[in-house]
């Protein structure tokens, strides 16, 4: 159903689909329509023009009714085209799956055969096949199907190879499933969308190829009409009676165009990557479209974020991932940003340096001041110059951020070189020094390692080293320890803490774990549904959370040696950011919700030692609550 709505939202595909349905419907109904016999000749009535009496579309060189021939011809052409596509897709997919699944010699033999077929110009190949089998529509079908098999086989083999080594296939094998069962129940469902996509984009092509063969007289034989043979017969009268060519020509145009439009729509709707726009090339910096006034800097902190708003514009929906965030971080300070998954932490962090992918990301408001300059909307050159040198990032998954084919040392040197030229020896020395700074043992030997030769913790330390490469003032660490186990996490946190003290680094540390915040951060901002709901010093907030969300978030953290205590999961889910409720976004999950909470804007106000966005904040301390 979701597929159909997606398809219907694509206007062109919808138009193609409607047109195609009309053509198919007419073709199916042809035998019951009151049409003249398509094969009855009447030479006294040759070349009647369009709209002549008794022949709506005129007659051809033998006086046959063109409308009737067109309908029967369309029926035949469609049938042959679809049949060829189905045969080619089935055979090609079977070959591709077998080659991809069994691999090794089977794959080699099959694919070399396919390569040989592909080496021929396919029209020549089709001609050769028809020549060998003899002319006729059925043989044309075989020829068209045969020349398209390699295309499907290649495509499907590639996909199958990728799937055949996935863990769920191994699991099926361990469960004792036979190869046939694995192919049918594990592989096939994963390749079917690809088959459908490949088919929907090639059917039009196959109809054209069949028409081409018929045009050359190798397909349908007289008096039987198909679109190609109608064109072929009309060729000699092209100048004197163009309507005999135009009628089948327009029909071919309509069919192929509507199939292609529909096929593109099917592909877009089936391929989630195309749907989200991830395959379109992102712009170098996030698109900026600020409607309101740009806030003036107040000179607070090294980096000051004011009213930052970042949205994702996907089709006609607007996701307000970040809805007006104010932050600042001082030199040598560690600011924690905490919140559930999806609360907008990463998008906030990426917006600072214009790293949110556009499309679909758009920064719609606010300012980010660094050193007196507003970074939002700054020219790409300026941002590029600052990325890594002034503000550096550490991401969650170090395996994904390190290039698998380069040695870690070379990647460190590259990070430096993108900002200043550095010689070979100096670069190496600097790389070793960086690895030592993040306490990688044997750093002289380790610089020549590839990422896969390191453990997860070491890779994350390389990630930190990379962020340090250009001596930045600010490091933004986006859940850098989430993928690590606790002991390694503790080491990484210690390294960051030391670096902050020894180099005066400012750190913005993003996490969903209050335990980590307690260890590292001076100040913490709690985010929910794209906004900050509470901000204050870590000590104060840990001691007495004021916003119910903060309190609930803390209650989710188990405490070692804290005795037995019920761990409270927060019921419900965060709101979807394209349909934010009015008033407090947390209202639906809050135990203390009042009617006023659902009305109007609730401001982030100073309440004693911190800022809270809540009308009825918690009062007691945490210890008292337990
Ligand atoms: P987190 O706090 O876990 O880091 P994110 O900042 O990654 O959360 O995401 C914030 C919100 O933005 C989420 O609701 C997410 O669904 C939405 N979002 C992120 N990227 C996109 C995108 N490319 N298109 C649409 N929505 C997105
Ligand atoms: Mg995130």
XYZ file of C-alpha atoms and ligand atoms in Angstrom:
654
model
C 0.000 0.000 0.000
C 2.790 2.379 0.952
C 4.328 1.485 -2.377
C 1.179 2.459 -4.263
C 0.791 5.781 -2.446
C 4.428 6.584 -3.128
C 3.932 5.696 -6.756
C 0.797 7.790 -6.969
C 2.608 10.805 -5.505
C 4.926 10.783 -8.504
C 2.784 12.691 -11.053
C 4.674 11.532 -14.141
C 4.576 7.898 -13.067
C 0.885 8.240 -12.335
C 0.265 9.674 -15.802
C 2.312 6.851 -17.313
C 0.394 4.300 -15.287
C -3.001 5.666 -16.304
C -2.035 5.844 -19.984
C -0.614 2.338 -19.859
C -3.729 0.958 -18.172
C -5.912 2.500 -20.875
C -3.774 0.963 -23.631
C -3.703 -2.444 -21.941
C -7.436 -2.316 -21.307
C -8.133 -1.486 -24.958
C -5.814 -4.281 -26.062
C -7.584 -6.759 -23.816
C -11.005 -5.637 -25.024
C -10.080 -5.629 -28.720
C -11.803 -8.965 -29.578
C -15.167 -7.764 -28.227
C -15.044 -4.257 -29.703
C -17.099 -3.662 -32.878
C -14.086 -3.426 -35.185
C -13.717 -4.335 -38.821
C -11.718 -7.456 -39.621
C -8.084 -6.288 -39.611
C -7.017 -8.608 -42.428
C -9.761 -8.069 -44.989
C -8.331 -6.206 -47.968
C -10.344 -3.858 -50.126
C -8.094 -2.386 -52.766
C -10.774 -0.043 -54.081
C -10.622 1.680 -50.727
C -6.834 2.194 -50.416
C -5.248 5.007 -48.457
C -8.409 6.509 -47.075
C -7.403 9.473 -44.902
C -7.985 9.720 -41.169
C -11.621 10.377 -40.172
C -13.007 9.068 -43.445
C -16.360 7.360 -43.434
C -16.336 3.843 -42.042
C -12.649 4.039 -41.135
C -11.860 6.330 -38.257
C -8.106 6.177 -38.762
C -8.285 5.605 -42.508
C -7.053 2.583 -44.427
C -3.675 1.269 -45.519
C -2.207 0.354 -48.912
C -4.442 -2.725 -49.139
C -7.547 -0.888 -47.967
C -7.505 -2.544 -44.526
C -9.040 -0.661 -41.625
C -6.175 1.027 -39.774
C -8.009 1.369 -36.463
C -8.702 -2.310 -36.359
C -5.147 -3.192 -37.371
C -3.791 -0.779 -34.786
C -5.788 -2.373 -31.986
C -4.914 -5.928 -32.950
C -1.323 -4.921 -33.592
C -1.015 -3.218 -30.202
C -2.416 -6.316 -28.562
C 0.164 -8.479 -30.255
C 3.085 -6.131 -29.649
C 2.257 -5.766 -25.971
C 1.862 -9.505 -25.538
C 5.164 -10.249 -27.215
C 6.995 -7.466 -25.374
C 5.702 -8.540 -21.956
C 6.309 -12.207 -22.688
C 9.863 -11.490 -23.783
C 10.474 -9.407 -20.667
C 9.141 -12.123 -18.381
C 11.130 -14.853 -20.105
C 14.312 -12.763 -20.055
C 13.838 -11.746 -16.425
C 13.098 -15.277 -15.240
C 15.951 -16.912 -17.116
C 18.372 -14.098 -16.399
C 17.509 -13.999 -12.704
C 17.809 -17.767 -12.372
C 21.214 -17.722 -14.046
C 22.342 -14.745 -11.991
C 21.214 -16.228 -8.684
C 22.838 -19.576 -9.361
C 26.105 -17.981 -10.456
C 26.133 -15.550 -7.551
C 25.094 -18.073 -4.927
C 27.395 -20.942 -5.812
C 30.313 -18.757 -6.877
C 33.658 -20.295 -7.767
C 33.816 -22.374 -10.914
C 30.052 -22.396 -11.520
C 30.093 -18.632 -11.481
C 33.114 -18.484 -13.753
C 31.691 -20.775 -16.413
C 28.247 -19.160 -16.410
C 29.467 -15.602 -16.391
C 32.022 -16.149 -19.151
C 29.172 -17.516 -21.275
C 27.128 -14.447 -20.463
C 30.093 -12.222 -21.292
C 30.357 -13.899 -24.689
C 26.693 -13.152 -25.383
C 27.240 -9.575 -24.281
C 30.220 -9.162 -26.564
C 27.943 -9.241 -29.650
C 26.079 -6.139 -30.687
C 22.680 -7.316 -29.526
C 20.741 -6.342 -32.653
C 23.132 -8.460 -34.712
C 22.679 -11.283 -32.240
C 18.899 -11.015 -32.443
C 19.106 -10.988 -36.244
C 21.340 -14.053 -36.174
C 18.961 -15.909 -33.881
C 15.951 -15.103 -36.065
C 17.915 -16.023 -39.174
C 18.738 -19.390 -37.640
C 15.207 -20.067 -36.376
C 13.388 -18.571 -39.335
C 11.211 -15.446 -39.358
C 8.069 -15.392 -37.259
C 6.735 -13.584 -34.229
C 7.473 -16.418 -31.841
C 11.072 -16.614 -32.980
C 11.376 -12.847 -32.661
C 10.198 -13.239 -29.075
C 12.876 -15.859 -28.431
C 15.523 -13.621 -29.977
C 14.546 -10.539 -27.983
C 14.360 -12.537 -24.764
C 17.720 -14.185 -25.439
C 19.607 -10.953 -26.047
C 18.246 -9.499 -22.819
C 19.067 -12.455 -20.598
C 22.693 -11.369 -20.033
C 21.560 -7.959 -18.800
C 19.391 -9.531 -16.109
C 21.939 -12.230 -15.288
C 24.697 -9.664 -14.670
C 22.519 -7.418 -12.545
C 21.096 -10.177 -10.403
C 24.402 -11.941 -9.959
C 25.912 -8.777 -8.502
C 23.094 -8.418 -6.002
C 23.195 -12.112 -5.111
C 26.934 -12.085 -4.442
C 26.350 -9.254 -1.997
C 23.555 -11.100 -0.218
C 25.008 -14.614 -0.245
C 27.639 -13.655 2.325
C 25.361 -11.830 4.715
C 24.931 -13.159 8.227
C 21.292 -14.138 7.804
C 22.249 -16.506 5.000
C 24.924 -18.061 7.205
C 22.331 -18.378 9.944
C 19.948 -20.155 7.563
C 22.749 -22.504 6.585
C 23.532 -23.232 10.223
C 19.864 -23.953 10.764
C 20.270 -26.784 8.267
C 18.345 -25.350 5.333
C 19.137 -26.834 1.930
C 20.633 -24.653 -0.767
C 17.351 -24.654 -2.663
C 15.448 -23.516 0.416
C 18.027 -20.810 1.098
C 17.786 -19.540 -2.465
C 13.999 -19.547 -2.396
C 13.383 -18.205 1.079
C 16.430 -16.026 1.837
C 17.898 -14.835 -1.454
C 14.890 -14.543 -3.743
C 12.838 -12.107 -1.617
C 15.845 -9.810 -1.549
C 16.398 -9.805 -5.301
C 12.775 -9.622 -6.420
C 12.605 -5.822 -6.069
C 15.719 -5.569 -8.216
C 14.207 -7.893 -10.821
C 11.013 -5.843 -10.881
C 12.970 -2.621 -11.230
C 15.128 -4.011 -14.032
C 12.048 -5.343 -15.774
C 10.007 -2.185 -15.483
C 12.821 -0.164 -16.992
C 13.466 -2.583 -19.888
C 9.985 -3.651 -21.049
C 9.649 -0.569 -23.218
C 12.981 -1.337 -24.746
C 11.961 -4.905 -25.516
C 8.735 -3.781 -27.180
C 10.852 -1.516 -29.360
C 13.232 -4.362 -30.219
C 10.352 -6.653 -31.181
C 8.871 -3.882 -33.309
C 12.301 -3.446 -34.899
C 12.476 -7.087 -35.896
C 8.930 -6.974 -37.282
C 9.773 -3.786 -39.151
C 12.567 -5.686 -40.882
C 10.061 -8.385 -41.774
C 11.519 -10.910 -39.349
C 8.731 -10.774 -36.783
C 5.039 -11.019 -37.456
C 4.236 -12.312 -40.934
C 1.538 -10.884 -43.258
C -1.328 -10.509 -42.985
C -1.002 -10.524 -39.202
C -0.406 -7.010 -37.868
C 1.866 -5.880 -35.102
C 3.094 -2.332 -34.615
C 6.487 -3.001 -36.149
C 5.152 -4.707 -39.251
C 2.543 -1.967 -39.726
C 5.387 0.553 -39.782
C 7.357 -1.623 -42.154
C 4.463 -1.931 -44.606
C 3.774 1.788 -44.471
C 7.351 2.718 -45.226
C 6.880 2.916 -49.017
C 3.957 5.311 -48.552
C 5.710 7.441 -45.972
C 5.653 10.598 -48.097
C 2.421 10.176 -50.012
C 0.260 8.844 -47.159
C 2.058 9.636 -43.918
C -0.934 8.700 -41.747
C -0.285 5.000 -42.335
C 3.083 5.439 -40.590
C 1.959 7.982 -38.043
C -0.814 5.808 -36.604
C 1.393 2.888 -35.485
C 4.281 5.261 -34.759
C 2.289 7.321 -32.284
C 1.079 4.156 -30.599
C 4.646 2.894 -30.143
C 5.580 6.294 -28.735
C 2.679 6.242 -26.290
C 3.379 2.700 -25.118
C 7.116 3.078 -24.651
C 6.845 6.490 -23.044
C 4.168 5.458 -20.570
C 5.997 2.249 -19.694
C 9.207 4.154 -19.097
C 7.515 6.776 -16.934
C 5.791 4.058 -14.957
C 9.018 2.063 -14.748
C 10.960 5.029 -13.384
C 8.211 5.590 -10.842
C 8.294 1.935 -9.800
C 12.034 2.119 -9.404
C 11.873 5.276 -7.300
C 9.140 3.846 -5.121
C 10.862 0.495 -4.617
C 14.358 1.813 -3.985
C 14.396 3.432 -0.560
C 17.719 5.152 -1.251
C 16.281 7.014 -4.242
C 13.199 7.823 -2.229
C 15.141 9.587 0.495
C 17.222 11.437 -2.056
C 20.412 9.847 -0.716
C 21.707 9.099 -4.195
C 21.444 12.665 -5.331
C 24.701 14.499 -4.915
C 24.622 16.604 -1.762
C 25.708 20.216 -1.847
C 29.075 21.136 -0.378
C 27.453 22.874 2.573
C 23.983 22.706 4.045
C 21.442 24.848 2.274
C 20.544 27.962 4.247
C 17.156 29.620 3.984
C 16.729 31.889 6.997
C 13.376 33.610 7.163
C 13.701 35.533 10.424
C 16.348 38.041 11.526
C 19.859 36.760 12.229
C 20.637 36.975 15.978
C 23.537 39.226 17.003
C 26.365 37.557 18.935
C 26.436 38.244 22.668
C 30.082 37.242 22.921
C 29.287 34.317 25.174
C 31.700 31.395 24.856
C 34.075 30.322 22.128
C 31.242 29.016 20.006
C 27.781 30.435 20.375
C 24.698 28.849 18.839
C 21.519 30.923 18.843
C 18.077 29.773 17.789
C 19.415 27.143 15.409
C 16.689 25.561 13.280
C 17.406 22.735 10.890
C 14.719 21.016 8.880
C 14.531 18.211 6.378
C 12.335 18.923 3.392
C 11.363 15.558 1.968
C 8.787 15.776 -0.816
C 5.965 17.808 0.750
C 6.843 16.975 4.361
C 8.887 19.106 6.719
C 10.795 17.357 9.501
C 11.790 19.868 12.159
C 14.808 17.961 13.408
C 16.237 20.957 15.281
C 13.699 23.545 16.396
C 15.507 26.526 17.878
C 18.550 25.447 19.885
C 20.698 27.828 21.961
C 24.084 26.621 23.135
C 27.506 27.943 23.917
C 30.760 26.332 24.889
C 33.739 27.983 26.590
C 37.395 27.328 26.047
C 38.448 24.214 27.971
C 34.880 23.372 28.823
C 33.020 20.147 28.140
C 29.383 20.572 27.227
C 27.228 17.462 27.157
C 24.233 17.133 24.872
C 22.018 14.295 25.945
C 18.761 12.887 24.675
C 17.116 9.821 23.278
C 17.901 8.592 19.819
C 16.215 10.863 17.267
C 16.106 13.928 19.483
C 18.193 15.946 17.034
C 21.624 15.802 18.641
C 23.542 14.743 15.564
C 21.709 17.143 13.289
C 22.526 20.007 15.681
C 26.190 19.032 15.711
C 26.394 18.692 11.935
C 24.573 21.975 11.323
C 27.324 23.954 13.051
C 29.787 23.369 10.217
C 27.202 23.060 7.447
C 27.637 19.285 7.268
C 23.969 18.276 7.083
C 23.329 16.814 3.635
C 21.268 19.073 1.364
C 18.927 18.042 -0.047
C 16.981 17.308 2.151
C 18.545 19.397 4.948
C 17.848 23.142 5.206
C 18.933 25.488 7.973
C 15.944 27.756 8.389
C 16.985 29.963 11.249
C 19.500 31.014 13.860
C 23.194 31.780 13.939
C 26.417 30.064 14.941
C 29.060 32.560 15.965
C 32.669 31.585 16.165
C 35.327 34.213 16.598
C 32.836 36.953 15.741
C 31.834 35.354 12.437
C 28.490 33.750 11.638
C 29.113 30.269 10.263
C 25.592 29.739 8.973
C 25.612 30.681 5.337
C 29.369 31.318 5.351
C 30.985 30.657 1.980
C 32.067 27.076 1.366
C 35.766 27.967 1.223
C 35.651 29.538 4.641
C 33.773 26.592 6.157
C 36.090 24.111 4.524
C 39.057 25.943 5.895
C 37.574 25.764 9.382
C 36.402 22.164 9.279
C 38.999 20.101 11.088
C 41.211 23.103 11.846
C 38.939 25.051 14.187
C 36.147 22.599 14.781
C 36.785 18.872 14.442
C 34.397 15.946 14.657
C 34.588 12.473 16.117
C 31.860 10.125 14.995
C 30.238 7.088 16.480
C 31.451 4.363 14.181
C 35.216 4.532 13.661
C 35.177 1.694 11.154
C 32.853 3.703 8.947
C 34.891 6.905 9.176
C 38.291 5.349 8.445
C 39.070 4.377 4.870
C 39.551 0.604 4.762
C 42.268 0.662 2.079
C 44.683 3.230 3.542
C 47.035 2.853 6.476
C 45.951 4.820 9.526
C 49.183 6.856 9.458
C 48.522 7.976 5.889
C 44.992 8.947 6.808
C 46.286 11.071 9.675
C 48.801 12.754 7.377
C 46.058 13.377 4.843
C 43.974 15.086 7.504
C 46.890 17.434 8.211
C 47.723 17.938 4.566
C 44.229 19.136 3.770
C 45.071 22.249 5.769
C 48.810 22.740 5.383
C 51.574 21.155 3.327
C 53.677 18.713 5.281
C 56.695 16.662 4.229
C 56.924 12.902 4.374
C 59.206 12.531 7.380
C 57.543 15.320 9.307
C 54.126 13.862 8.547
C 55.114 10.468 9.829
C 56.604 11.906 12.986
C 53.455 13.928 13.563
C 51.264 10.843 12.981
C 53.254 8.853 15.536
C 53.009 11.736 17.969
C 49.241 11.919 17.487
C 48.836 8.190 18.075
C 50.937 8.539 21.197
C 48.764 11.412 22.380
C 45.739 9.125 22.267
C 47.770 6.397 24.009
C 48.029 3.811 21.311
C 50.814 1.462 22.437
C 53.698 0.864 19.987
C 52.626 3.857 17.969
C 55.746 3.605 15.719
C 54.568 0.231 14.468
C 50.894 0.999 14.566
C 51.058 3.894 12.090
C 51.418 1.401 9.269
C 48.388 -0.653 10.315
C 45.216 -0.827 8.296
C 41.985 -0.021 10.152
C 40.865 -3.652 10.128
C 44.022 -4.644 12.005
C 42.974 -2.574 15.006
C 40.393 -3.179 17.690
C 37.280 -1.032 17.988
C 38.734 0.969 20.856
C 41.970 1.626 18.991
C 40.096 2.699 15.891
C 38.123 5.178 17.935
C 41.380 6.487 19.361
C 42.607 6.927 15.801
C 39.387 8.847 15.212
C 40.282 11.135 18.100
C 43.849 11.479 16.829
C 42.468 12.529 13.483
C 40.299 15.153 15.129
C 43.398 16.421 16.943
C 45.519 16.483 13.794
C 45.131 20.204 13.170
C 45.008 21.369 16.785
C 41.360 22.422 16.738
C 39.803 24.647 19.401
C 36.613 22.661 19.572
C 35.970 18.956 19.215
C 32.449 17.764 18.618
C 32.180 14.132 19.627
C 28.972 12.467 18.438
C 28.431 9.395 20.612
C 32.083 8.372 20.249
C 31.836 5.617 22.846
C 28.451 4.131 22.034
C 29.937 1.311 19.961
C 32.585 0.469 22.571
C 32.493 -1.691 25.667
C 32.622 -0.017 29.085
C 36.314 -0.486 29.850
C 37.363 0.928 26.488
C 34.770 3.654 26.880
C 36.377 4.644 30.189
C 39.812 4.829 28.511
C 38.507 6.946 25.657
C 36.773 9.301 28.080
C 39.968 9.668 30.106
C 41.898 10.531 26.959
C 39.373 13.188 25.984
C 39.369 14.601 29.497
C 43.172 14.806 29.584
C 43.310 16.445 26.177
C 40.823 19.017 27.272
C 42.881 19.881 30.328
C 46.290 19.808 28.637
C 45.311 21.617 25.430
C 42.435 23.763 26.606
C 40.123 22.083 24.104
C 36.430 22.801 24.190
C 34.442 19.597 23.816
C 30.834 19.182 22.809
C 30.041 15.649 23.843
C 26.911 14.036 22.480
C 25.593 10.962 24.219
C 22.461 9.254 25.449
C 24.136 8.042 28.620
C 23.971 10.078 31.832
C 26.795 7.990 33.263
C 29.142 9.366 30.604
C 27.940 12.922 31.179
C 28.645 12.552 34.889
C 32.227 11.494 34.172
C 33.193 14.097 31.651
C 30.943 17.115 31.286
C 30.878 20.418 33.163
C 27.583 21.471 31.763
C 24.797 19.525 30.132
C 21.932 20.334 27.796
C 19.056 17.867 27.608
C 17.424 17.647 24.184
C 13.977 16.394 23.327
C 12.282 16.485 19.919
C 14.762 18.980 18.530
C 14.770 21.437 21.439
C 16.634 21.893 24.667
C 14.383 21.162 27.627
C 16.868 21.670 30.445
C 20.338 23.142 30.672
C 22.616 23.653 33.626
C 25.741 22.455 35.379
C 26.147 18.693 35.455
C 26.352 18.714 39.232
C 23.073 20.573 39.675
C 21.187 18.542 37.150
C 22.433 15.217 38.429
C 21.602 16.292 41.943
C 18.114 17.542 41.177
C 16.707 17.175 37.681
C 13.893 19.673 37.127
C 12.358 18.671 33.789
C 10.328 15.442 34.076
C 12.069 14.164 30.946
C 15.517 14.616 32.515
C 14.334 12.854 35.636
C 12.929 9.941 33.657
C 16.059 9.750 31.547
C 18.176 9.455 34.695
C 15.918 6.811 36.160
C 16.802 4.645 33.152
C 20.471 4.431 34.176
C 21.303 1.446 36.347
C 23.653 2.221 39.229
C 26.371 -0.129 40.351
C 26.101 -0.858 44.050
C 22.983 1.249 44.213
C 20.990 -1.651 45.530
C 17.924 -3.069 43.812
C 15.859 -0.402 42.161
C 13.190 -0.519 39.513
C 14.584 0.663 36.195
C 11.956 2.870 34.665
C 11.746 2.801 30.916
C 10.001 5.865 29.508
C 6.731 4.647 28.051
C 5.805 5.719 24.540
C 7.995 7.116 21.792
C 9.283 10.607 21.009
C 6.953 12.490 18.643
C 7.623 12.316 14.942
C 9.251 15.609 14.047
C 7.047 16.317 11.031
C 3.972 16.447 13.279
C 5.062 18.096 16.496
C 2.242 18.654 18.971
C 1.413 22.105 20.257
C 2.832 22.979 23.658
C 5.255 20.610 25.351
C 6.503 17.834 23.060
C 6.933 15.548 26.054
C 3.316 15.979 27.226
C 2.093 12.647 25.881
C 4.667 10.710 27.888
C 4.767 12.884 30.974
C 3.207 11.563 34.185
C 2.481 15.048 35.520
C 0.911 16.508 32.408
C -1.672 19.288 32.871
C -4.011 20.811 30.268
C -1.858 23.985 30.098
C 1.101 21.881 28.957
C -0.589 21.332 25.605
C -1.198 24.988 24.894
C 1.079 27.510 23.291
C 4.825 27.842 23.359
C 6.564 26.833 26.585
C 9.729 28.934 27.018
C 13.144 27.786 28.204
C 13.346 29.901 31.373
C 15.797 30.379 34.167
C 14.585 28.542 37.240
C 17.138 29.002 39.989
C 20.484 27.584 38.920
C 19.514 26.385 35.438
C 17.177 26.812 32.472
C 14.105 24.566 32.197
C 11.359 24.326 29.585
C 8.541 23.125 31.832
C 5.503 24.646 33.534
C 5.485 22.192 36.429
C 9.105 21.243 37.057
C 10.107 18.577 39.547
C 10.967 20.016 42.941
C 12.831 17.532 45.126
C 16.352 16.150 44.740
C 17.011 12.778 43.245
C 18.210 11.211 46.486
C 15.005 12.274 48.192
C 12.917 10.677 45.459
C 14.409 7.254 46.055
P 20.051 11.812 17.322
O 19.613 12.656 18.481
O 19.805 10.375 17.599
O 21.442 12.088 16.877
P 19.380 12.905 14.789
O 19.910 14.266 15.032
O 20.199 11.997 13.950
O 19.043 12.198 16.161
O 17.944 13.020 14.101
C 16.998 13.963 14.492
C 15.733 13.810 13.688
O 15.974 14.151 12.341
C 15.172 12.408 13.696
O 13.795 12.478 13.974
C 15.405 11.910 12.322
O 14.356 11.072 11.935
C 15.427 13.190 11.496
N 16.285 13.033 10.320
C 17.631 12.867 10.328
N 18.105 12.777 9.065
C 17.023 12.878 8.254
C 16.817 12.868 6.825
N 17.834 12.735 5.976
N 15.554 12.998 6.371
C 14.513 13.141 7.222
N 14.629 13.180 8.535
C 15.855 13.046 9.068
Mg 22.917 10.688 16.511
